[in-house]
Short mmCIF file of C-alpha atoms (C1' of nucleotides) in Angstrom, two decimals:
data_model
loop_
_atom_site.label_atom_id
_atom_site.label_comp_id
_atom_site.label_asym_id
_atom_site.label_seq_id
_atom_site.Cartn_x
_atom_site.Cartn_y
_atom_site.Cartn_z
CA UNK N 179 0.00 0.00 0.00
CA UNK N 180 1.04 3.36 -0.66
CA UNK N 181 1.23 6.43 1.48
CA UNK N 182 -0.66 9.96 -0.66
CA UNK N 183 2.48 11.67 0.19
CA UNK N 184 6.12 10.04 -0.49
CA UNK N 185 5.59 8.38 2.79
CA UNK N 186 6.78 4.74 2.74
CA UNK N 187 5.08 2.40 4.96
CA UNK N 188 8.63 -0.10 4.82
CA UNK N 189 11.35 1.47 6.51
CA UNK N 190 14.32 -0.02 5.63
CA UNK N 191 16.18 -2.02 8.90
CA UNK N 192 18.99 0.78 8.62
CA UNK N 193 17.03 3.49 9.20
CA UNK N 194 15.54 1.82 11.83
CA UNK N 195 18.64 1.25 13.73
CA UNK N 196 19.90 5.17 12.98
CA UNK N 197 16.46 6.28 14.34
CA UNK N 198 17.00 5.34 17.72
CA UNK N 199 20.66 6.86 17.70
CA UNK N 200 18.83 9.97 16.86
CA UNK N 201 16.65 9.76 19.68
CA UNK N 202 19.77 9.57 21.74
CA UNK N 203 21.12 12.78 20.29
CA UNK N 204 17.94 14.25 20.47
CA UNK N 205 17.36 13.88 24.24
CA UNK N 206 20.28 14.68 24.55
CA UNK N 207 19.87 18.28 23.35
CA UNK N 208 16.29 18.68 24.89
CA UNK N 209 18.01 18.15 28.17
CA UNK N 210 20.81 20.57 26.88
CA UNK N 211 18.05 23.23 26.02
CA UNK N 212 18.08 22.94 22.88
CA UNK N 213 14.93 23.48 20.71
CA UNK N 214 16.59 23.26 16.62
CA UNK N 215 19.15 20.79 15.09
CA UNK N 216 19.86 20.32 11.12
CA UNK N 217 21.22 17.17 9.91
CA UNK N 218 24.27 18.18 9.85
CA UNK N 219 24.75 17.79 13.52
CA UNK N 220 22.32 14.42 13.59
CA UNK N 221 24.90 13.20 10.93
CA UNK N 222 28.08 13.89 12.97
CA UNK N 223 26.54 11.82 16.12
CA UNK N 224 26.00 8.86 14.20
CA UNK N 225 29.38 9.38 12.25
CA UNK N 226 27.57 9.22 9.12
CA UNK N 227 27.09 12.04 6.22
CA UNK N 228 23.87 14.82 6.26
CA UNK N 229 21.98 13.66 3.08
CA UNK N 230 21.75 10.00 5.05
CA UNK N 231 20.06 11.73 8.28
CA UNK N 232 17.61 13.74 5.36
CA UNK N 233 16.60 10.60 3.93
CA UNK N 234 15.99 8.51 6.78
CA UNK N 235 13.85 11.40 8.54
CA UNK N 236 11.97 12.32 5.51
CA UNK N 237 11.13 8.22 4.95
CA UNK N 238 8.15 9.07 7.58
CA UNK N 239 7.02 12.91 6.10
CA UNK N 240 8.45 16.25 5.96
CA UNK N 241 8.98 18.45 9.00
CA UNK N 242 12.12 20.02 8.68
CA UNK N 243 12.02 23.26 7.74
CA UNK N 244 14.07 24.38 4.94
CA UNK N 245 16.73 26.76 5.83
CA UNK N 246 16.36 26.02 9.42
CA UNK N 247 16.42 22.49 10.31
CA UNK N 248 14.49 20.61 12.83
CA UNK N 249 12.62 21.10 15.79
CA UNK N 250 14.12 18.29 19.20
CA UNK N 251 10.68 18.17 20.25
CA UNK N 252 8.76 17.69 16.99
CA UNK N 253 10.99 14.92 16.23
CA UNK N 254 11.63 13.65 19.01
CA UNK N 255 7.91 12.44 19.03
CA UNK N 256 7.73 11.81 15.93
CA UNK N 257 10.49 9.05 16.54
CA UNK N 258 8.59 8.05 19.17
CA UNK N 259 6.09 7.79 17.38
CA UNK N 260 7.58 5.26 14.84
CA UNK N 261 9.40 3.28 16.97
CA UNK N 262 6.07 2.81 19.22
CA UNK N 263 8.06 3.97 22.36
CA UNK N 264 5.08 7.16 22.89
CA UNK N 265 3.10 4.53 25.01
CA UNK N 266 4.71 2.96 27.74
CA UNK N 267 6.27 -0.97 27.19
CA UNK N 268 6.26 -3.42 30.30
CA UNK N 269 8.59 -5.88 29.96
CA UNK N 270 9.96 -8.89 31.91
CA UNK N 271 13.37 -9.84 32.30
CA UNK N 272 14.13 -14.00 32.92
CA UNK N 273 17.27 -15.07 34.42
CA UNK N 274 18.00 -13.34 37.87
CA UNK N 275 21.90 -13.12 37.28
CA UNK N 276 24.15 -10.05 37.84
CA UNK N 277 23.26 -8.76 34.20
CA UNK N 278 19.41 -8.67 35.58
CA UNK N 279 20.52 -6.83 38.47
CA UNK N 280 22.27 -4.33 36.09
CA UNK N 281 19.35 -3.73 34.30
CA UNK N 282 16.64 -3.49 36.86
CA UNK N 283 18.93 -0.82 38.61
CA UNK N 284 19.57 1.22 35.14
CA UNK N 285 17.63 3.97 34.68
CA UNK N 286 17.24 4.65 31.58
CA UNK N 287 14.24 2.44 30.70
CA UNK N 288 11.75 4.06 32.09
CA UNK N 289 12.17 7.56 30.76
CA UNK N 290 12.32 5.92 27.17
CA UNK N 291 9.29 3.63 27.58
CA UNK N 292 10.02 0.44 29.04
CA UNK N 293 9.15 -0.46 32.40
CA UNK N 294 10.80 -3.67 33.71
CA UNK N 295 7.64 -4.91 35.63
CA UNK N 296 8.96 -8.52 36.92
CA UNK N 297 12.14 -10.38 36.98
CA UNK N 298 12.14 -14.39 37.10
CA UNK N 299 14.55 -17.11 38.01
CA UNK N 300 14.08 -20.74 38.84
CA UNK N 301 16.96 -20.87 41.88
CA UNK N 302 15.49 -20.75 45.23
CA UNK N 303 18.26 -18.57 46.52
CA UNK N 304 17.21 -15.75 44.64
CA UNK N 305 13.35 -16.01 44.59
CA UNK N 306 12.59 -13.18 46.82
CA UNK N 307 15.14 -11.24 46.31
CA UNK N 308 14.59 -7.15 45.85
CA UNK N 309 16.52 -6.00 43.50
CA UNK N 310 15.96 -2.19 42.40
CA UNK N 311 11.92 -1.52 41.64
CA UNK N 312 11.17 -5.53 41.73
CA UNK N 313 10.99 -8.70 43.28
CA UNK N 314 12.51 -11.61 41.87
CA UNK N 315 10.03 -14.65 41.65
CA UNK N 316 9.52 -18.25 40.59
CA UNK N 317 9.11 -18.85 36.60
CA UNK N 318 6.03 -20.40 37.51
CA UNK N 319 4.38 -16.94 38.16
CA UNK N 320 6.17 -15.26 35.11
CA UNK N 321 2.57 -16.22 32.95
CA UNK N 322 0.13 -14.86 35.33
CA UNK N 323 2.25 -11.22 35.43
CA UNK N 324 2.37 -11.64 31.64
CA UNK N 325 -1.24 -11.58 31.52
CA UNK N 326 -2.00 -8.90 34.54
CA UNK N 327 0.12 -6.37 32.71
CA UNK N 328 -0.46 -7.16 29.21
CA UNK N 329 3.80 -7.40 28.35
CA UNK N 330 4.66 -8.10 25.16
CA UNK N 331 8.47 -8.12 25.41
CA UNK N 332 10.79 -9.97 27.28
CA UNK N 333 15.12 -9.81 28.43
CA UNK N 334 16.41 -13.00 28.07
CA UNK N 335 19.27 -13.50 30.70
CA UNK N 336 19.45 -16.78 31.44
CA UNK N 337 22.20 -19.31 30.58
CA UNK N 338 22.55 -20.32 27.23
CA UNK N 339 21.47 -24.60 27.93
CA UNK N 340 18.03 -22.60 29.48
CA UNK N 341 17.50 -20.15 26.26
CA UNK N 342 15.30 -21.97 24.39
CA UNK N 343 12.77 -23.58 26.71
CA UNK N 344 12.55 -20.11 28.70
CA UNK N 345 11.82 -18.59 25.33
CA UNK N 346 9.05 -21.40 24.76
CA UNK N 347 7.50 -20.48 28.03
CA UNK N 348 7.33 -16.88 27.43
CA UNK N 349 5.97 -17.38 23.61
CA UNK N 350 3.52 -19.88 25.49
CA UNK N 351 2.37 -16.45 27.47
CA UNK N 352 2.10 -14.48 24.81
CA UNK N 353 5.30 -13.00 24.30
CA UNK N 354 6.12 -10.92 21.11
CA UNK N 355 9.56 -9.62 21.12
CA UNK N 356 12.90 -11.19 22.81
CA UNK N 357 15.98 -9.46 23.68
CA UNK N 358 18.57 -12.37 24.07
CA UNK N 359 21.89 -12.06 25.88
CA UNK N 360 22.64 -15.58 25.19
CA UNK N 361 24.74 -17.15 22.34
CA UNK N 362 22.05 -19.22 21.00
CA UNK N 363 19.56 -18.72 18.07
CA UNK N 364 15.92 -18.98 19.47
CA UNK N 365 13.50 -21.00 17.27
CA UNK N 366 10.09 -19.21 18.41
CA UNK N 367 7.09 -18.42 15.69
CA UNK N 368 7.19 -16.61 12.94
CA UNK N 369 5.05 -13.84 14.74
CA UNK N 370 7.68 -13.59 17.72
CA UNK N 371 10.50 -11.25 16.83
CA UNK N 372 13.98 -11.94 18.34
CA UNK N 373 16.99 -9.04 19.39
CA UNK N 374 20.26 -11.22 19.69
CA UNK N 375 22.35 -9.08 22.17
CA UNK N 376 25.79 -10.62 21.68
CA UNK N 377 28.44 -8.89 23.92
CA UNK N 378 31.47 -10.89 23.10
CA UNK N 379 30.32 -9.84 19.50
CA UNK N 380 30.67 -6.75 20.22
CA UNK N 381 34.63 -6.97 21.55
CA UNK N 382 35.11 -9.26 18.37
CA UNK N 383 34.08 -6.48 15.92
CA UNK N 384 36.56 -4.20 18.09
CA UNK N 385 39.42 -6.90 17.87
CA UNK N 386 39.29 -7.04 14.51
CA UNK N 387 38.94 -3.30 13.92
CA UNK N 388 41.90 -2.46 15.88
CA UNK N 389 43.78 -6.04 14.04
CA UNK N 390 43.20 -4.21 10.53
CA UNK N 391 43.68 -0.57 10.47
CA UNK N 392 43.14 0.01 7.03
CA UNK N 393 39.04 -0.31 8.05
CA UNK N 394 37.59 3.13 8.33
CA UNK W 6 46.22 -5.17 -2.51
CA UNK W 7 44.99 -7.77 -4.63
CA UNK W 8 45.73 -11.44 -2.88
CA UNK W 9 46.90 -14.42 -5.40
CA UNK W 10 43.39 -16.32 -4.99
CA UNK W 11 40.06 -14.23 -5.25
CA UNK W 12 40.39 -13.38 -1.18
CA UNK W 13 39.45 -9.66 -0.59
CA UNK W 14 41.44 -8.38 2.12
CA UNK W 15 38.22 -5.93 2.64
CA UNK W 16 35.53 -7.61 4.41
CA UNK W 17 31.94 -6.42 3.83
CA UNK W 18 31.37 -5.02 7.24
CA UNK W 19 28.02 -7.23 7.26
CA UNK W 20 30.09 -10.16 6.69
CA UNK W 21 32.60 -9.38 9.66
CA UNK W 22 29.35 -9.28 11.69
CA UNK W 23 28.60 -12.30 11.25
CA UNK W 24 31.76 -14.52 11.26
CA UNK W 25 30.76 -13.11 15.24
CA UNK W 26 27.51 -15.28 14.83
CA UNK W 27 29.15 -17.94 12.82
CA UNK W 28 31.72 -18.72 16.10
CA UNK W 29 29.11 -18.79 18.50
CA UNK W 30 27.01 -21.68 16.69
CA UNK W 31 30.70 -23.15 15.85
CA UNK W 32 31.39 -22.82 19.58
CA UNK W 33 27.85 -24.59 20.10
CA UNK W 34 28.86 -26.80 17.41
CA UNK W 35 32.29 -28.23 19.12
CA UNK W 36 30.79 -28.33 22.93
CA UNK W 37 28.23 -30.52 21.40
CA UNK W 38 30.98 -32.84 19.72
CA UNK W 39 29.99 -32.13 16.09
CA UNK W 40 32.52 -32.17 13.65
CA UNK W 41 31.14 -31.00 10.73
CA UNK W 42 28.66 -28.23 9.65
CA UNK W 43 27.24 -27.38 6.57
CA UNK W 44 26.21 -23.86 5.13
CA UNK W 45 22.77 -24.55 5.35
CA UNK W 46 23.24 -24.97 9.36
CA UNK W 47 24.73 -22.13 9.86
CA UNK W 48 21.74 -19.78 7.64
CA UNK W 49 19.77 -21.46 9.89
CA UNK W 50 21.17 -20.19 12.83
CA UNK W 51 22.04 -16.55 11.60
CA UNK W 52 18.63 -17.21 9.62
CA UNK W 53 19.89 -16.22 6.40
CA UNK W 54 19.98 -18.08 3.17
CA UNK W 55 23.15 -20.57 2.60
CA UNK W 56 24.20 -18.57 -0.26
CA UNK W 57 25.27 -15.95 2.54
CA UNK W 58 27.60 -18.04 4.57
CA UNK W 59 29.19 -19.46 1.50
CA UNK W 60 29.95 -16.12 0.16
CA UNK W 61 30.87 -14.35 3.84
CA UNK W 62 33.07 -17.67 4.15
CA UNK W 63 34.41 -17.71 0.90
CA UNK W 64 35.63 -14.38 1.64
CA UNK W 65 38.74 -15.62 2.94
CA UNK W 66 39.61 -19.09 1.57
CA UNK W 67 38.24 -22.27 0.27
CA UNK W 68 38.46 -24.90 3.07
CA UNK W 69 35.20 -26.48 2.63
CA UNK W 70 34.70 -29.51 1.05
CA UNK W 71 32.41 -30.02 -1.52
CA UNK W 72 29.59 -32.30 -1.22
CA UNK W 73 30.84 -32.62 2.51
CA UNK W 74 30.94 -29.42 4.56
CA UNK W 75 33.43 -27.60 6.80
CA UNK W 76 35.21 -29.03 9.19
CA UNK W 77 34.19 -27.21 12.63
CA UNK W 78 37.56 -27.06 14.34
CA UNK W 79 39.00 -25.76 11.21
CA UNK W 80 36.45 -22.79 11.03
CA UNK W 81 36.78 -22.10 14.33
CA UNK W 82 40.11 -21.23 13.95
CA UNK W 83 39.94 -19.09 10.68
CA UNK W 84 37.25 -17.08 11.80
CA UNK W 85 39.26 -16.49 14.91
CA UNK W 86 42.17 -15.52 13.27
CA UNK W 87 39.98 -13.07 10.97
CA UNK W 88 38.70 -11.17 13.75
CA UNK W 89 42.14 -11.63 15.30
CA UNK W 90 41.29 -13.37 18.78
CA UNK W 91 43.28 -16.08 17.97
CA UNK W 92 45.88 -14.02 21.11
CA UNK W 93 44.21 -12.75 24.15
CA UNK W 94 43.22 -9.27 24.28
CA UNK W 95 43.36 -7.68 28.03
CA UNK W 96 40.79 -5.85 28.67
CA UNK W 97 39.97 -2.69 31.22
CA UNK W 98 36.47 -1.47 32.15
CA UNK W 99 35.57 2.31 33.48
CA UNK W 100 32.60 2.81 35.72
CA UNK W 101 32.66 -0.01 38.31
CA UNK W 102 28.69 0.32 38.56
CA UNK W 103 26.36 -3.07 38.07
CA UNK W 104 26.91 -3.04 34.79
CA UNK W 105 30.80 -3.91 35.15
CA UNK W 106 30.23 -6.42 37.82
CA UNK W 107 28.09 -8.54 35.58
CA UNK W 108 31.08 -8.18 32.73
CA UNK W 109 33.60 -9.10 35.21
CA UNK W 110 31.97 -11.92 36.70
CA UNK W 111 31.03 -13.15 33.27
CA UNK W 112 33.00 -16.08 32.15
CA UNK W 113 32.20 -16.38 28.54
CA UNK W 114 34.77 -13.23 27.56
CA UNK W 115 37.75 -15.36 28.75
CA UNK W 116 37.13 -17.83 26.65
CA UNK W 117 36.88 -16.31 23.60
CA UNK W 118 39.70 -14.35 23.43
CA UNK W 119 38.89 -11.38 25.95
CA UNK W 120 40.49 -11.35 29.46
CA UNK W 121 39.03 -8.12 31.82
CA UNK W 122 42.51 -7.70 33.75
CA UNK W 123 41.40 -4.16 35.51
CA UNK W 124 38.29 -2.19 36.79
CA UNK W 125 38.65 1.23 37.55
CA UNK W 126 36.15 3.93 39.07
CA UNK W 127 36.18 7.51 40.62
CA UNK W 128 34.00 6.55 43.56
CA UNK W 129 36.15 6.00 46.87
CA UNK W 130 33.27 3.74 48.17
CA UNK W 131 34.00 1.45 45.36
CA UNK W 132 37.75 1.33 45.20
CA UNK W 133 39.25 -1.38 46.97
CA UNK W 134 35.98 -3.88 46.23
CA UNK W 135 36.77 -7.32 44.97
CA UNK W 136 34.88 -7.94 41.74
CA UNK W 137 35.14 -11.02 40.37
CA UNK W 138 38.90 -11.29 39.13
CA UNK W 139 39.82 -8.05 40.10
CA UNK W 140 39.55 -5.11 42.49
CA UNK W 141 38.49 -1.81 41.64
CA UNK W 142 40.98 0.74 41.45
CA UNK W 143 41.39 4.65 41.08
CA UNK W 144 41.42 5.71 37.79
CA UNK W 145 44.48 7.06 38.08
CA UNK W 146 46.03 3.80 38.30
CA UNK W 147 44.42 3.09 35.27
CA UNK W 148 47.07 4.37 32.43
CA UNK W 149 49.74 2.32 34.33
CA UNK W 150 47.77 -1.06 34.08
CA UNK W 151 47.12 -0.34 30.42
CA UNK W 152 50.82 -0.06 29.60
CA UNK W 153 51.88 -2.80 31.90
CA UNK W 154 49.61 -5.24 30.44
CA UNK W 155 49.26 -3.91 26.93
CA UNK W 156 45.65 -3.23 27.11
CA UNK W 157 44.70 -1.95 23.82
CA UNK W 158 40.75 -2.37 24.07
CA UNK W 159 38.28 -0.70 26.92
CA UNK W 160 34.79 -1.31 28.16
CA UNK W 161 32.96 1.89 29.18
CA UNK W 162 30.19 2.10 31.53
CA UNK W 163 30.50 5.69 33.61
CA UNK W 164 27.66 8.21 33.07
CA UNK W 165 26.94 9.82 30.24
CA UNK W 166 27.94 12.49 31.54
CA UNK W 167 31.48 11.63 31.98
CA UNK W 168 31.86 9.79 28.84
CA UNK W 169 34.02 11.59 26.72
CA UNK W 170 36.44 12.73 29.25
CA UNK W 171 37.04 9.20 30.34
CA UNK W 172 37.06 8.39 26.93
CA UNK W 173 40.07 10.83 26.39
CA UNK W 174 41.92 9.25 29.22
CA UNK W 175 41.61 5.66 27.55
CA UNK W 176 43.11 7.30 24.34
CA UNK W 177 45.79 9.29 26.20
CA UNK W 178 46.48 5.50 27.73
CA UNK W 179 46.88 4.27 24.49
CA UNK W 180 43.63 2.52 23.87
CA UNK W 181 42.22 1.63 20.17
CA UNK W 182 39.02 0.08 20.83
CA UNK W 183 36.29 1.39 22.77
CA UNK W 184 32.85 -0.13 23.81
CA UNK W 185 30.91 2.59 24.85
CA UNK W 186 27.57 1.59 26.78
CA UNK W 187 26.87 5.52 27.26
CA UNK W 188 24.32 7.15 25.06
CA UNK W 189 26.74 9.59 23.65
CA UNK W 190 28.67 9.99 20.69
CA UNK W 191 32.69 9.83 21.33
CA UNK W 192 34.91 12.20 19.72
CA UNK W 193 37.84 10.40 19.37
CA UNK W 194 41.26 10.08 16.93
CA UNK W 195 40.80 8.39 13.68
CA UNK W 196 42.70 5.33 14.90
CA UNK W 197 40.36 4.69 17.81
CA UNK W 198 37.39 2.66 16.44
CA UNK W 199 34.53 3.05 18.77
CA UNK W 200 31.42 0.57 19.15
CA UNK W 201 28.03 1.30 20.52
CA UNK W 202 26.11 -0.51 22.33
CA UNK W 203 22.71 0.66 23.36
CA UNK W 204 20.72 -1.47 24.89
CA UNK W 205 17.54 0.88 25.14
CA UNK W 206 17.82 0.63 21.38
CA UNK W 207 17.44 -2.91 21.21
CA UNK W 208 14.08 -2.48 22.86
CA UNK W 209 12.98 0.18 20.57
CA UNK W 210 13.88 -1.66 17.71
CA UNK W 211 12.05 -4.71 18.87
CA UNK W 212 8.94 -2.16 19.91
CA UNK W 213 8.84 -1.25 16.06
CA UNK W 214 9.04 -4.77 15.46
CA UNK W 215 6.38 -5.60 17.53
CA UNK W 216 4.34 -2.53 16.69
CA UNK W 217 4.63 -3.51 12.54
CA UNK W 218 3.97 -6.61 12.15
CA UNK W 219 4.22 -6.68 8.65
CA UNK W 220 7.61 -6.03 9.05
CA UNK W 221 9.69 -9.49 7.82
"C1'" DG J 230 23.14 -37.47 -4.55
"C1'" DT J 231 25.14 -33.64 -1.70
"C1'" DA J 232 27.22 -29.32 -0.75
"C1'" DT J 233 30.74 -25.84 -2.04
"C1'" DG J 234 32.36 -21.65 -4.65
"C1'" DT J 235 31.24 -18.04 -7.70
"C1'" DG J 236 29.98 -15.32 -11.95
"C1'" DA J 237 25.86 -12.91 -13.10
"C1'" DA J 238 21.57 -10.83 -11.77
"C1'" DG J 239 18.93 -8.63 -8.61
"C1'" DT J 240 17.97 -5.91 -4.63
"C1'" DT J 241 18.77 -2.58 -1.14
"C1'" DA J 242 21.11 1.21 0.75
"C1'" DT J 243 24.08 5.37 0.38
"C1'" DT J 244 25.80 9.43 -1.77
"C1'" DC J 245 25.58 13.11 -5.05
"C1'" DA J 246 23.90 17.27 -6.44
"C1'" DC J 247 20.63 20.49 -6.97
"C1'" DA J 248 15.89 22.50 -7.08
"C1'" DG J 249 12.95 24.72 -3.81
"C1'" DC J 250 11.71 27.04 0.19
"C1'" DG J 251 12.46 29.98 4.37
"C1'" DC U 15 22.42 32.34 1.85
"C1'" DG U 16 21.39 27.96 4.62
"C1'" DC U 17 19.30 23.76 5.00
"C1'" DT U 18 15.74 20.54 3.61
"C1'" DG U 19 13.76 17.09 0.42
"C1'" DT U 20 14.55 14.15 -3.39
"C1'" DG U 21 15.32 12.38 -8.27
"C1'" DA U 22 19.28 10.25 -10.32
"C1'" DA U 23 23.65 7.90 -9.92
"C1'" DT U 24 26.54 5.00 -7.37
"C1'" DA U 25 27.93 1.64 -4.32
"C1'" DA U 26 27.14 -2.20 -1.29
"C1'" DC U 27 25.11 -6.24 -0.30
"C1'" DT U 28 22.28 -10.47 -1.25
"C1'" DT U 29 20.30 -14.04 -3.95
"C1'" DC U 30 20.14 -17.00 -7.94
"C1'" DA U 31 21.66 -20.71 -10.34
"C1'" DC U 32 24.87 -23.74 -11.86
"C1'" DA U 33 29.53 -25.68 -12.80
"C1'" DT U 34 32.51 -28.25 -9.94
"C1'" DA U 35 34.17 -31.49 -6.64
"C1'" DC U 36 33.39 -35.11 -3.28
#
DNA sequence: GTATGTGAAGTTATTCACAGCG
DNA sequence: CGCTGTGAATAACTTCACATAC
């Protein structure tokens, strides 16, 4: 289907990505004070050139204004908007391990539009547990809190021999989308949508970066 | 630089992201005993087509065997020596907040390639605490440990707020890689590669996801 | 039969460059 | 003038399809 204006409906998975490394910049200024930015300066945050910020912004309409640039708040909800982050997100995390700690202590979440609303485990050492805003509790009552506050995504911290029958549960409860810190590929319904988080990944990329210095 | 056989010495940075994906099934792979994989089972896992894997493995070399397969072991090691992790890297983090514990106490870095030999903080509350492997330390023992051990790659996790004047302090150290948790942009020396990782953005991308479900 | 390696074709994403508006 | 929005050109990446080897 096609938009009356240029609008696509398909964003391509690039632009995606670069969106929410706007937003980033973007609250950043707001909490700076600052009400304008052209895509000049969106371009130097994300290392990449002006006519790529243009593009990507004007894949969703037109509300720069020639000349001038871009108003933080306009787009920062208009981001929002895309990315579906204007209403609030609960989310669960599974896997009670230091990383789960680390994230139910961050702050950042919340302000962004995901609340972490429970945090399961099976070890009977940690049921009970406070840890920041939550509780940690038994798997078994990871469905029922599912239900009760209607989340739809889920952090996967659990070890990587657990991955794939934790994921089963939470598809089982009506899970949509899976962030997953472990080194395994999740086999879940087509409907389901999967976020590999892959740290080591991350120092591998660096590794090799640093190994070949001819890379830009 | 052309090589003798048809190997680039330019890897598609797509492709360099995946040989990342391509070890940890491997690494899956070899735990389980398996001995052989073909391309098809590792689409599957990075679910992509086997075209992909042939190509992104191709990049570098013929050693699989037609009509057979690759030999696991032998992968392992050439996509380790790509991304260069074939040596140890040592490793510092900055910010000794929740975050780091959880790297420090994880054990899968170790293994592939990536030993954390120093935390380091600004906080006298946290200096002195055992971590894992290490103690936290004053940053401004930090440049010492980085020559003394050759530390060329550096986890971040302070504030934003401090971000790119710790970052400056890595570089003045002698660093080359950074992996920046912070939601900021590092201004850094063209020889310093820099990689994000923003873990809000992960949920936002899957909250598109979720929110567009037409979206493949 | 099975599975790789790879030209050729196709698709997607980025950059150029400039018209158009403030 | 400055900065956006966008066709057209370019570059990057992926998929097809098949010869080749086991």
């Amino acid at each position: 289907m096609d938009h009356p204006q240029g609008i696509s409906d398909t964003i391509p998975n690039p632009s995606v990505r670069r969106l929410s490394a706007y937003l980033r910049h973007l609250e950043n200024l707001a909490a700076c004070g600052a009400t304008r930015v052209s895509s000049k300066q969106l371009a130097e945050y994300i290392k990449g050139g002006d006519a790529q910020v243009r593009r990507d912004l004007a894949l969703f309409g037109q509300f720069g204004r020639r000349g001038v640039g871009y108003e933080v708040q306009d787009l920062i909800q208009v981001i929002r908007t895309i990315l579906g982050t204007r209403v609030q997100w609960n989310v669960v995390v599974v896997g009670a391990g230091q990383l789960c700690q680390a994230l139910l202590r961050y702050r950042g979440f919340q302000d962004r539009g995901f609340t972490l609303v429970g945090a399961f485990d099976t070890d009977p050492r940690k049921i009970g547990t406070q840890c920041g805003p939550v509780t940690i509790r038994h798997i078994d009552a990871m469905a029922e809190v599912i239900r009760k506050n209607e989340v739809r995504l889920a952090i996967l911290t659990v070890p990587v021999q657990a991955v794939q029958h934790t994921a089963e549960k939470l598809v089982a409860a009506g899970i949509e989308g899976i962030m997953n810190f472990a080194s395994a590929s999740l086999d879940v319904p087509p409907h389901v949508h999967v976020n590999q988080v892959d740290l080591t990944a991350h120092l591998e990329q660096l590794s090799y970066q640093v190994s070949n210095p001819q890379t830009p």
